[in-house]
CSV table of C-alpha atoms in Angstrom, one decimal:
chain,number,residue,atom,x,y,z
A,1,UNK,CA,83.7,104.8,86.2
A,2,UNK,CA,82.1,106.1,83.0
A,3,UNK,CA,78.8,104.6,81.8
A,4,UNK,CA,78.1,104.6,78.1
A,5,UNK,CA,74.4,103.8,78.3
A,6,UNK,CA,72.5,101.9,75.7
A,7,UNK,CA,73.2,104.2,72.8
A,8,UNK,CA,76.8,104.7,73.7
A,9,UNK,CA,77.3,100.9,74.0
A,10,UNK,CA,75.7,100.3,70.6
A,11,UNK,CA,77.9,103.0,69.0
A,12,UNK,CA,81.0,101.5,70.6
A,13,UNK,CA,80.1,98.0,69.1
A,14,UNK,CA,79.4,99.5,65.7
A,15,UNK,CA,82.7,101.4,65.6
A,16,UNK,CA,84.5,98.2,66.7
A,17,UNK,CA,82.9,96.3,63.9
A,18,UNK,CA,84.0,98.8,61.3
A,19,UNK,CA,87.6,98.5,62.4
A,20,UNK,CA,87.5,94.7,62.6
A,21,UNK,CA,86.1,94.2,59.1
A,22,UNK,CA,89.3,94.8,57.1
A,23,UNK,CA,91.2,92.2,59.1
A,24,UNK,CA,88.7,89.5,58.0
A,25,UNK,CA,89.1,90.4,54.3
A,26,UNK,CA,92.8,90.6,54.6
A,27,UNK,CA,92.9,87.0,55.8
A,28,UNK,CA,91.5,85.9,52.5
A,29,UNK,CA,93.0,88.7,50.4
A,30,UNK,CA,89.8,89.2,48.4
A,31,UNK,CA,89.2,85.5,47.5
A,32,UNK,CA,85.7,84.3,47.8
A,33,UNK,CA,84.8,80.8,48.8
A,34,UNK,CA,86.4,78.4,51.2
A,35,UNK,CA,90.1,77.5,51.6
A,36,UNK,CA,90.6,74.1,49.9
A,37,UNK,CA,94.4,73.9,49.6
A,38,UNK,CA,97.5,75.5,51.1
A,39,UNK,CA,100.8,74.7,49.5
A,40,UNK,CA,103.9,75.7,51.4
A,41,UNK,CA,106.9,77.6,50.1
A,42,UNK,CA,110.0,78.9,51.9
A,43,UNK,CA,108.7,82.0,53.7
A,44,UNK,CA,105.2,81.9,52.0
A,45,UNK,CA,102.3,79.7,51.1
A,46,UNK,CA,99.9,79.5,48.1
A,47,UNK,CA,96.3,79.5,49.1
A,48,UNK,CA,93.6,78.1,46.9
A,49,UNK,CA,89.9,79.0,47.5
A,50,UNK,CA,86.8,77.5,45.8
A,51,UNK,CA,83.4,78.9,45.5
A,52,UNK,CA,80.5,77.4,43.6
A,53,UNK,CA,81.6,78.9,40.3
A,54,UNK,CA,85.1,80.1,40.7
A,55,UNK,CA,88.6,79.2,41.9
A,56,UNK,CA,90.8,81.9,43.4
A,57,UNK,CA,94.5,81.7,44.4
A,58,UNK,CA,97.1,83.9,46.0
A,59,UNK,CA,100.7,83.6,47.2
A,60,UNK,CA,100.9,85.0,50.8
A,61,UNK,CA,104.2,85.9,52.5
A,62,UNK,CA,104.4,84.5,56.0
A,63,UNK,CA,106.5,87.5,57.1
A,64,UNK,CA,105.4,90.6,55.3
A,65,UNK,CA,107.9,93.4,55.0
A,66,UNK,CA,110.5,93.9,52.3
A,67,UNK,CA,109.6,93.8,48.6
A,68,UNK,CA,110.4,90.5,46.9
A,69,UNK,CA,109.4,88.6,43.7
A,70,UNK,CA,106.1,86.9,44.2
A,71,UNK,CA,103.8,85.3,41.6
A,72,UNK,CA,100.6,83.2,41.4
A,73,UNK,CA,98.7,81.7,38.4
A,74,UNK,CA,95.6,79.6,37.9
A,75,UNK,CA,94.8,77.7,34.7
A,76,UNK,CA,91.5,76.0,34.2
A,77,UNK,CA,91.7,72.8,32.1
A,78,UNK,CA,91.2,73.7,28.5
A,79,UNK,CA,91.9,77.4,29.2
A,80,UNK,CA,94.8,79.8,29.5
A,81,UNK,CA,96.6,80.6,32.7
A,82,UNK,CA,95.7,83.9,34.5
A,83,UNK,CA,98.3,85.3,36.8
A,84,UNK,CA,99.8,88.1,38.8
A,85,UNK,CA,103.6,88.6,39.3
A,86,UNK,CA,105.8,91.4,40.6
A,87,UNK,CA,107.6,92.8,43.6
A,88,UNK,CA,105.2,92.6,46.5
A,89,UNK,CA,105.4,93.0,50.3
A,90,UNK,CA,102.4,90.9,51.4
A,91,UNK,CA,100.9,88.8,48.6
A,92,UNK,CA,100.5,88.2,44.9
A,93,UNK,CA,97.0,87.9,43.6
A,94,UNK,CA,94.2,87.3,44.1
A,95,UNK,CA,93.7,85.6,40.7
A,96,UNK,CA,90.2,84.2,39.9
A,97,UNK,CA,89.0,81.9,37.1
A,98,UNK,CA,85.6,80.4,36.3
A,99,UNK,CA,85.8,76.7,37.2
A,100,UNK,CA,82.4,75.0,37.2
A,101,UNK,CA,83.2,71.3,36.9
A,102,UNK,CA,86.8,72.0,35.7
A,103,UNK,CA,90.1,71.0,37.0
A,104,UNK,CA,92.6,73.8,37.7
A,105,UNK,CA,96.4,74.0,37.8
A,106,UNK,CA,97.8,76.4,40.4
A,107,UNK,CA,101.4,77.6,40.5
A,108,UNK,CA,103.0,80.0,43.0
A,109,UNK,CA,106.4,81.5,43.5
A,110,UNK,CA,108.3,83.6,46.1
A,111,UNK,CA,111.9,84.6,45.7
A,112,UNK,CA,113.8,81.5,44.5
A,113,UNK,CA,111.1,78.9,45.5
A,114,UNK,CA,108.1,77.7,43.5
A,115,UNK,CA,105.3,75.2,44.0
A,116,UNK,CA,102.8,73.6,41.6
A,117,UNK,CA,99.6,71.8,42.4
A,118,UNK,CA,99.2,69.6,39.4
A,119,UNK,CA,95.5,69.2,38.2
A,120,UNK,CA,93.3,69.6,41.3
A,121,UNK,CA,89.6,70.1,42.2
A,122,UNK,CA,88.5,67.8,39.4
């Protein structure tokens, strides 16, 4: 059996942490804040995150792989929608808008399906 010692063990933990970090950010796709709503689509879901000052949304494929049409948009009440659309393998977005004390309208699409939230987070 090989003993790593104190320094070897610390190095092993540090390297493991470096490789584990991208998985955590991939789960949120770059959206800050806490997950407040998940809207299902055939083969995907639209995830909405809220921080103190912003709302962020993304459409995430449940089975990544082939390129397909995906879109997501967020519109703050009284503002214009901000979106991302195209041929993606994993997700569309993230799309972020400032939303301090403002309702938002979220829309997501994948292939032939779409979902809308209505005005939420008011």
